[in-house]
Coordinates of C-alpha atoms in Angstrom, one line a residue:
Chain A
M14 CA -38.0 22.2 13.0
S15 CA -35.7 21.4 16.0
D16 CA -33.7 24.2 17.6
D17 CA -30.3 22.9 16.4
I18 CA -31.5 22.7 12.8
R19 CA -33.1 26.1 13.1
G20 CA -29.8 27.5 14.5
L21 CA -27.7 26.0 11.9
T22 CA -30.0 27.1 9.1
A23 CA -29.8 30.7 10.4
R24 CA -26.0 30.5 10.7
L25 CA -25.8 29.3 7.1
A26 CA -28.2 32.0 5.9
E27 CA -26.0 34.7 7.6
E28 CA -22.8 33.3 6.3
P29 CA -23.4 31.1 3.2
S30 CA -19.7 30.5 2.7
S31 CA -19.3 28.9 6.2
L32 CA -18.9 25.2 6.7
A33 CA -22.1 25.1 8.8
F34 CA -23.7 23.2 5.9
L35 CA -21.7 20.1 7.1
E36 CA -23.4 20.1 10.5
L37 CA -26.8 21.1 9.1
G38 CA -26.7 18.4 6.4
E39 CA -25.7 15.8 9.0
A40 CA -28.4 16.9 11.4
L41 CA -31.0 16.7 8.7
R42 CA -29.8 13.3 7.7
R43 CA -30.0 12.0 11.2
R44 CA -33.6 13.2 11.5
G45 CA -34.4 11.4 8.3
Q46 CA -35.0 14.6 6.3
L47 CA -33.0 13.2 3.4
E48 CA -34.2 15.5 0.6
A49 CA -33.4 18.6 2.6
A50 CA -30.0 17.1 3.7
Y51 CA -29.2 16.3 0.0
K52 CA -29.9 19.9 -1.0
V53 CA -27.7 21.3 1.8
A54 CA -24.9 19.0 0.9
R55 CA -25.1 19.8 -2.8
G56 CA -25.1 23.5 -2.0
G57 CA -22.0 23.1 0.1
L58 CA -20.3 21.0 -2.5
S59 CA -20.9 23.7 -5.1
R60 CA -18.8 26.1 -2.9
Y61 CA -16.3 23.5 -1.7
P62 CA -15.8 20.9 -4.5
D63 CA -12.5 19.8 -3.0
L64 CA -13.7 19.3 0.6
A65 CA -13.6 15.6 1.4
D66 CA -16.0 16.1 4.3
A67 CA -18.7 17.3 1.9
H68 CA -18.3 14.3 -0.4
D69 CA -18.4 12.1 2.7
L70 CA -21.6 13.7 3.9
L71 CA -23.2 13.4 0.4
A72 CA -22.2 9.7 0.3
H73 CA -23.9 9.0 3.6
I74 CA -27.1 10.8 2.5
L75 CA -27.2 9.0 -0.9
G76 CA -26.6 5.7 1.0
D77 CA -29.6 6.5 3.2
Q78 CA -31.6 7.3 0.2
G79 CA -30.8 3.9 -1.3
D80 CA -28.7 5.3 -4.1
L81 CA -25.7 3.0 -3.5
A82 CA -24.0 3.8 -6.8
G83 CA -24.2 7.5 -6.0
A84 CA -22.8 6.9 -2.6
F85 CA -20.0 4.9 -4.1
D86 CA -19.1 7.7 -6.5
A87 CA -19.2 10.3 -3.7
W88 CA -16.8 8.2 -1.5
V89 CA -14.5 7.7 -4.5
E90 CA -14.5 11.5 -4.9
A91 CA -13.7 11.9 -1.2
L92 CA -10.8 9.6 -1.6
R93 CA -9.6 11.5 -4.6
V94 CA -9.4 14.6 -2.4
D95 CA -8.0 12.7 0.6
P96 CA -6.6 9.2 -0.1
M97 CA -6.2 8.6 3.6
R98 CA -9.8 9.2 4.5
T99 CA -10.9 6.1 6.4
S100 CA -14.6 6.8 6.5
A101 CA -14.6 6.7 2.7
L102 CA -12.6 3.5 2.6
K103 CA -15.0 2.0 5.2
G104 CA -18.0 3.1 3.2
I105 CA -16.7 1.7 -0.1
G106 CA -15.7 -1.5 1.7
F107 CA -19.2 -1.8 3.1
L108 CA -20.7 -1.3 -0.4
Y109 CA -18.4 -3.9 -1.9
F110 CA -19.4 -6.3 0.8
R111 CA -23.1 -5.7 0.1
A112 CA -22.4 -6.4 -3.5
G113 CA -20.7 -9.7 -2.6
D114 CA -17.2 -8.7 -3.6
V115 CA -15.5 -9.8 -0.3
A116 CA -12.0 -9.5 -1.6
A117 CA -12.5 -5.8 -2.6
A118 CA -14.3 -5.1 0.7
R119 CA -11.4 -6.6 2.7
E120 CA -8.9 -4.7 0.6
H121 CA -10.6 -1.3 1.4
L122 CA -11.1 -2.1 5.0
Q123 CA -7.5 -3.2 5.3
R124 CA -6.3 0.0 3.8
A125 CA -8.4 1.8 6.4
A126 CA -6.9 -0.3 9.1
D127 CA -3.4 0.4 7.9
I128 CA -4.1 4.2 8.0
D129 CA -5.9 4.1 11.4
P130 CA -4.9 0.9 13.3
D131 CA -6.5 2.3 16.4
D132 CA -10.0 2.3 14.9
A133 CA -11.5 -0.7 16.6
A134 CA -14.6 -0.6 14.4
I135 CA -12.4 -1.4 11.3
T136 CA -10.6 -4.4 12.9
Q137 CA -13.9 -5.6 14.2
A138 CA -15.4 -5.3 10.7
L139 CA -12.5 -7.2 9.2
A140 CA -12.9 -10.0 11.8
R141 CA -16.7 -10.2 11.1
M142 CA -16.0 -10.3 7.4
S143 CA -13.6 -13.2 7.9
E144 CA -16.3 -15.0 9.9
A145 CA -18.9 -14.3 7.2
G146 CA -16.5 -15.5 4.6
R147 CA -15.9 -18.8 6.4
A148 CA -19.6 -19.2 6.9
R149 CA -20.2 -18.5 3.3
A150 CA -17.5 -21.0 2.2
S151 CA -19.1 -23.7 4.4
A152 CA -22.7 -22.9 3.3
S153 CA -24.1 -25.6 1.1
P154 CA -26.3 -24.1 -1.6
A155 CA -24.7 -21.9 -4.1
G156 CA -26.1 -18.5 -4.4
Q157 CA -27.0 -18.1 -0.8
G158 CA -27.0 -14.4 0.1
I159 CA -24.1 -12.9 2.0
P160 CA -25.0 -11.5 5.3
V161 CA -24.9 -7.7 5.2
V162 CA -22.6 -6.4 7.8
A163 CA -21.9 -2.7 8.2
P164 CA -18.4 -2.1 9.4
Q165 CA -19.6 0.2 12.1
E166 CA -22.0 -2.5 13.4
A167 CA -19.6 -5.3 13.4
A168 CA -18.6 -6.7 16.8
A169 CA -15.9 -9.3 17.2
E170 CA -12.4 -9.5 18.6
A171 CA -9.7 -7.8 16.7
S172 CA -7.7 -10.1 14.5
G173 CA -4.0 -10.0 15.2
D174 CA -2.6 -11.3 11.9
N175 CA -2.4 -7.9 10.3
T176 CA -0.9 -5.8 13.0
D177 CA 2.5 -5.5 11.5
H178 CA 1.3 -4.6 8.0
G179 CA 0.9 -1.0 6.8
L180 CA 1.2 1.7 4.3
L181 CA 3.7 4.5 4.6
L182 CA 4.4 7.6 2.5
V183 CA 7.8 9.2 3.1
D184 CA 9.4 12.3 1.8
G185 CA 12.9 12.6 0.4
N186 CA 14.4 13.5 3.8
G187 CA 13.1 10.3 5.4
L188 CA 10.2 12.0 7.2
R189 CA 6.8 10.4 7.3
L190 CA 4.1 12.2 5.3
S191 CA 1.3 9.9 6.0
G192 CA 0.4 6.3 7.0
H193 CA 1.3 3.9 9.8
L194 CA 3.5 0.9 10.3
R195 CA 2.9 -1.2 13.3
S196 CA 5.0 -4.1 14.5
G197 CA 3.8 -6.3 17.3
S198 CA 5.5 -5.3 20.5
L199 CA 7.5 -2.4 18.9
G200 CA 4.3 -0.5 18.3
D201 CA 4.3 2.2 15.5
V202 CA 7.7 1.9 13.7
G203 CA 6.7 4.3 10.9
D204 CA 9.2 7.0 11.7
R205 CA 12.1 4.6 12.1
V206 CA 11.4 2.9 8.8
A207 CA 10.8 6.2 7.1
A208 CA 14.3 7.3 8.1
E209 CA 15.7 4.2 6.3
L210 CA 13.6 4.6 3.2
A211 CA 15.1 7.9 2.1
G212 CA 18.4 6.1 1.9
V213 CA 16.8 3.2 0.0
S214 CA 15.4 5.5 -2.7
K215 CA 18.8 7.2 -3.2
E216 CA 20.5 3.8 -3.3
A217 CA 18.0 2.5 -5.8
S218 CA 18.4 5.6 -8.1
R219 CA 22.2 5.2 -8.0
T220 CA 22.1 1.5 -8.7
T221 CA 19.8 1.6 -11.7
R222 CA 21.6 4.7 -13.2
L223 CA 25.1 3.3 -12.8
L224 CA 24.2 -0.2 -14.1
G225 CA 22.4 1.2 -17.2
L226 CA 18.9 0.1 -16.0
G227 CA 17.3 3.5 -16.4
T228 CA 15.2 5.0 -13.7
W229 CA 14.1 2.9 -10.7
Q230 CA 10.5 2.0 -10.8
T231 CA 9.8 -0.4 -7.9
I232 CA 11.5 -2.6 -5.3
A233 CA 9.8 -5.8 -4.2
V234 CA 11.2 -7.3 -1.0
E235 CA 10.4 -10.8 0.3
S236 CA 11.0 -11.5 4.0
P237 CA 9.9 -14.4 6.1
E238 CA 7.3 -12.3 7.9
A239 CA 5.8 -10.2 5.1
N240 CA 6.2 -8.8 1.6
L241 CA 7.2 -5.2 1.1
F242 CA 6.7 -3.2 -2.0
L243 CA 8.3 0.2 -2.6
L244 CA 7.7 2.7 -5.3
A245 CA 8.0 6.4 -5.8
P246 CA 4.7 8.2 -6.4
T247 CA 6.7 11.4 -7.2
P248 CA 10.4 12.0 -7.6
D249 CA 10.6 13.2 -4.0
T250 CA 8.5 10.6 -2.2
V251 CA 8.5 6.9 -1.5
L252 CA 5.5 4.7 -0.7
L253 CA 5.9 1.5 1.2
T254 CA 3.2 -1.1 1.2
I255 CA 3.4 -4.2 3.4
R256 CA 1.2 -7.3 3.2
E257 CA 1.3 -10.8 4.5
T258 CA 3.3 -13.3 2.4
S259 CA 0.2 -15.2 1.3
L260 CA -0.6 -12.3 -1.0
P261 CA 1.2 -12.8 -4.3
M262 CA 3.9 -10.2 -5.0
A263 CA 2.4 -9.2 -8.3
R264 CA -0.9 -8.5 -6.7
L265 CA 0.8 -6.5 -4.0
G266 CA 2.4 -4.5 -6.8
L267 CA -1.1 -3.7 -8.2
I268 CA -2.3 -2.6 -4.7
A269 CA 0.8 -0.5 -4.3
E270 CA 0.4 1.1 -7.8
R271 CA -3.2 2.1 -6.9
A272 CA -2.1 3.5 -3.5
A273 CA 0.6 5.5 -5.4
R274 CA -2.1 7.0 -7.7
D275 CA -4.1 8.0 -4.6
A276 CA -0.9 9.4 -3.0
R277 CA -0.1 11.4 -6.1
A278 CA -3.6 13.0 -6.1
W279 CA -3.3 13.7 -2.4
L280 CA 0.1 15.2 -2.8
G281 CA -1.2 17.4 -5.6
H282 CA -3.9 18.8 -3.3
Q283 CA -1.4 19.6 -0.5
E284 CA 0.6 21.9 -2.8
Chain B
M16 CA 32.9 -27.0 -10.9
S17 CA 32.5 -25.3 -7.5
P18 CA 29.1 -25.0 -5.9
A19 CA 29.3 -21.2 -6.4
N20 CA 30.1 -21.5 -10.1
A21 CA 27.3 -24.1 -10.5
A22 CA 24.9 -21.7 -9.0
L23 CA 25.9 -18.9 -11.4
V24 CA 25.6 -21.2 -14.4
R25 CA 22.1 -22.1 -13.5
V26 CA 21.0 -18.5 -13.0
T27 CA 22.7 -17.2 -16.2
Q28 CA 20.9 -19.9 -18.3
V29 CA 17.6 -18.2 -17.6
P30 CA 16.4 -16.3 -20.6
G31 CA 17.0 -12.6 -20.3
V32 CA 19.6 -12.8 -17.5
R33 CA 22.7 -10.8 -18.5
G34 CA 24.9 -12.1 -15.7
S35 CA 25.1 -13.2 -12.1
L36 CA 27.5 -12.8 -9.2
L37 CA 28.1 -14.1 -5.8
I38 CA 29.0 -11.3 -3.5
S39 CA 29.9 -10.6 0.1
A40 CA 27.1 -8.6 1.7
T41 CA 29.1 -6.6 4.2
D42 CA 32.0 -5.4 2.0
G43 CA 30.4 -5.6 -1.4
L44 CA 33.2 -7.7 -2.9
V45 CA 32.9 -10.2 -5.7
V46 CA 33.3 -13.8 -4.7
A47 CA 32.5 -15.3 -8.1
E48 CA 30.9 -13.9 -11.3
R49 CA 29.6 -14.9 -14.6
L50 CA 28.8 -11.8 -16.6
M51 CA 28.2 -10.7 -20.2
D52 CA 31.0 -8.5 -21.6
G53 CA 30.8 -4.8 -20.7
I54 CA 29.3 -5.4 -17.2
D55 CA 31.5 -4.2 -14.4
G56 CA 31.2 -6.9 -11.7
R57 CA 32.7 -4.8 -9.0
A58 CA 30.2 -2.0 -9.5
V59 CA 27.3 -4.4 -9.5
A60 CA 28.6 -6.0 -6.3
A61 CA 29.1 -2.8 -4.5
L62 CA 25.8 -1.3 -5.5
A63 CA 23.8 -4.5 -4.8
A64 CA 25.4 -5.0 -1.5
S65 CA 24.7 -1.5 -0.4
L66 CA 21.0 -1.7 -1.5
V67 CA 20.5 -5.0 0.2
Q68 CA 22.0 -3.7 3.4
R69 CA 19.7 -0.6 3.3
L70 CA 16.7 -2.8 2.7
S71 CA 17.7 -5.1 5.5
R72 CA 17.9 -2.2 7.9
A73 CA 14.4 -1.0 6.8
A74 CA 13.0 -4.5 7.2
I75 CA 14.6 -4.9 10.6
G76 CA 13.3 -1.5 11.6
A77 CA 9.8 -2.8 10.7
G78 CA 10.3 -5.8 13.0
M79 CA 11.2 -8.3 10.4
R80 CA 14.1 -10.5 9.6
I81 CA 16.5 -9.8 6.7
P82 CA 15.0 -10.2 3.2
T83 CA 15.1 -13.5 1.4
F84 CA 14.7 -11.9 -2.0
V85 CA 14.9 -8.4 -3.5
H86 CA 13.9 -7.2 -6.9
L87 CA 14.8 -3.7 -8.0
R88 CA 13.1 -2.9 -11.3
G89 CA 14.3 -0.1 -13.5
N90 CA 12.7 0.9 -16.7
E91 CA 15.4 -0.8 -18.7
G92 CA 16.1 -3.9 -16.6
S93 CA 16.3 -5.3 -13.1
V94 CA 18.6 -6.3 -10.3
L95 CA 17.7 -9.4 -8.4
A96 CA 19.3 -10.4 -5.1
A97 CA 18.9 -13.4 -2.9
P98 CA 20.7 -13.1 0.4
G99 CA 21.9 -16.4 1.8
Q100 CA 23.8 -17.5 4.9
N101 CA 27.5 -16.8 5.6
D102 CA 27.2 -13.2 4.4
L103 CA 26.7 -14.2 0.7
V104 CA 24.3 -12.7 -1.7
L105 CA 23.5 -14.1 -5.1
V106 CA 22.9 -11.3 -7.6
A107 CA 21.5 -11.3 -11.1
L108 CA 21.2 -8.6 -13.7
T109 CA 18.4 -8.9 -16.2
G110 CA 16.9 -7.2 -19.3
L111 CA 13.3 -6.2 -19.7
D112 CA 12.5 -9.5 -21.5
A113 CA 13.8 -11.8 -18.7
N114 CA 11.7 -14.5 -17.3
L115 CA 11.8 -13.1 -13.8
G116 CA 9.7 -15.8 -12.2
L117 CA 12.1 -18.5 -13.4
A118 CA 15.2 -16.4 -12.4
R119 CA 13.7 -16.0 -8.9
L120 CA 13.1 -19.7 -8.5
E121 CA 16.6 -20.6 -9.7
M122 CA 18.2 -18.0 -7.5
L123 CA 16.4 -19.1 -4.4
D124 CA 17.2 -22.7 -5.1
A125 CA 20.8 -22.0 -5.9
V126 CA 21.3 -19.9 -2.8
G127 CA 19.6 -22.6 -0.7
R128 CA 22.2 -25.1 -2.0
L129 CA 25.0 -22.8 -1.1
N130 CA 23.9 -22.5 2.5

């Protein structure tokens, strides 16, 4: 047993409620002691069922053990606790890619990129995925296997066509709760747009109420550069999702609805 | 029939559309209207203009140009707006059963003819 594992084991024994199980589980996983790592992660999760880090750790261990379905479920659980957790989005994206569902893989990686546009590994993975998709499309025999590319392993130049897209969760006062919005040379415009969105929500409420259209549900906005979709995950928040114009608006709506469900769960955990 | 009225006729012929208006985006005034009884054109114009202006500011803040089409969906109907040139916005009010896809196409085409 190495010194670091011995030290972490002792620390956990002295204080079973500490978060040392995260480090210990990861150390065991990296050494290939997967069964021991699994027990440590499970033990930690029994104490901290709502800790996204613990679900993330378990997902990595299960993935290493070859239990991809288990890893998928663990990352889904991590996202339930923390919808903005990019490691879980990357993990699920990777699993979708392995399963051959490139669209779903791209969707998850794009969400991760929207949340953390500075993570070069994600943009590189997206670029590699595009390359693999093109190669697949031009490959002759049907049924040829899709190359397995782990997002973390991918290496290619960042694609620039998604830099002004994003996801933004805003409170009723126009303050950003989560997410990013980048726009070319303007950089991160999230706070600026958030300030405008509080007014939009009030305006939408007033309009539907006074015109006898009930409660506002969604706003779909087409612009020459991108499509925007707004909805209110809770009465006091607005979620903005932006995608390129090639994505049909109805599909953008489905993506936004899913993001809103995640946001509702996340907001519930913040209370 | 004027081009503005022709545009309104085309839009209001779409199933589920309760009425349509041509409004001024900056001051929210009605330029032309074709509405079912009971719908207050001035209120629709003022509210739609204000909403489109807000959304335009948000879009510009995000580094985009002003919207080409807006769809506000309530649980009992929708407001559709197609901003055009010369400060004009074509607006339609629809019920839940409206053919929104057809209404959008007609509005974009109509506002394009007005430009």
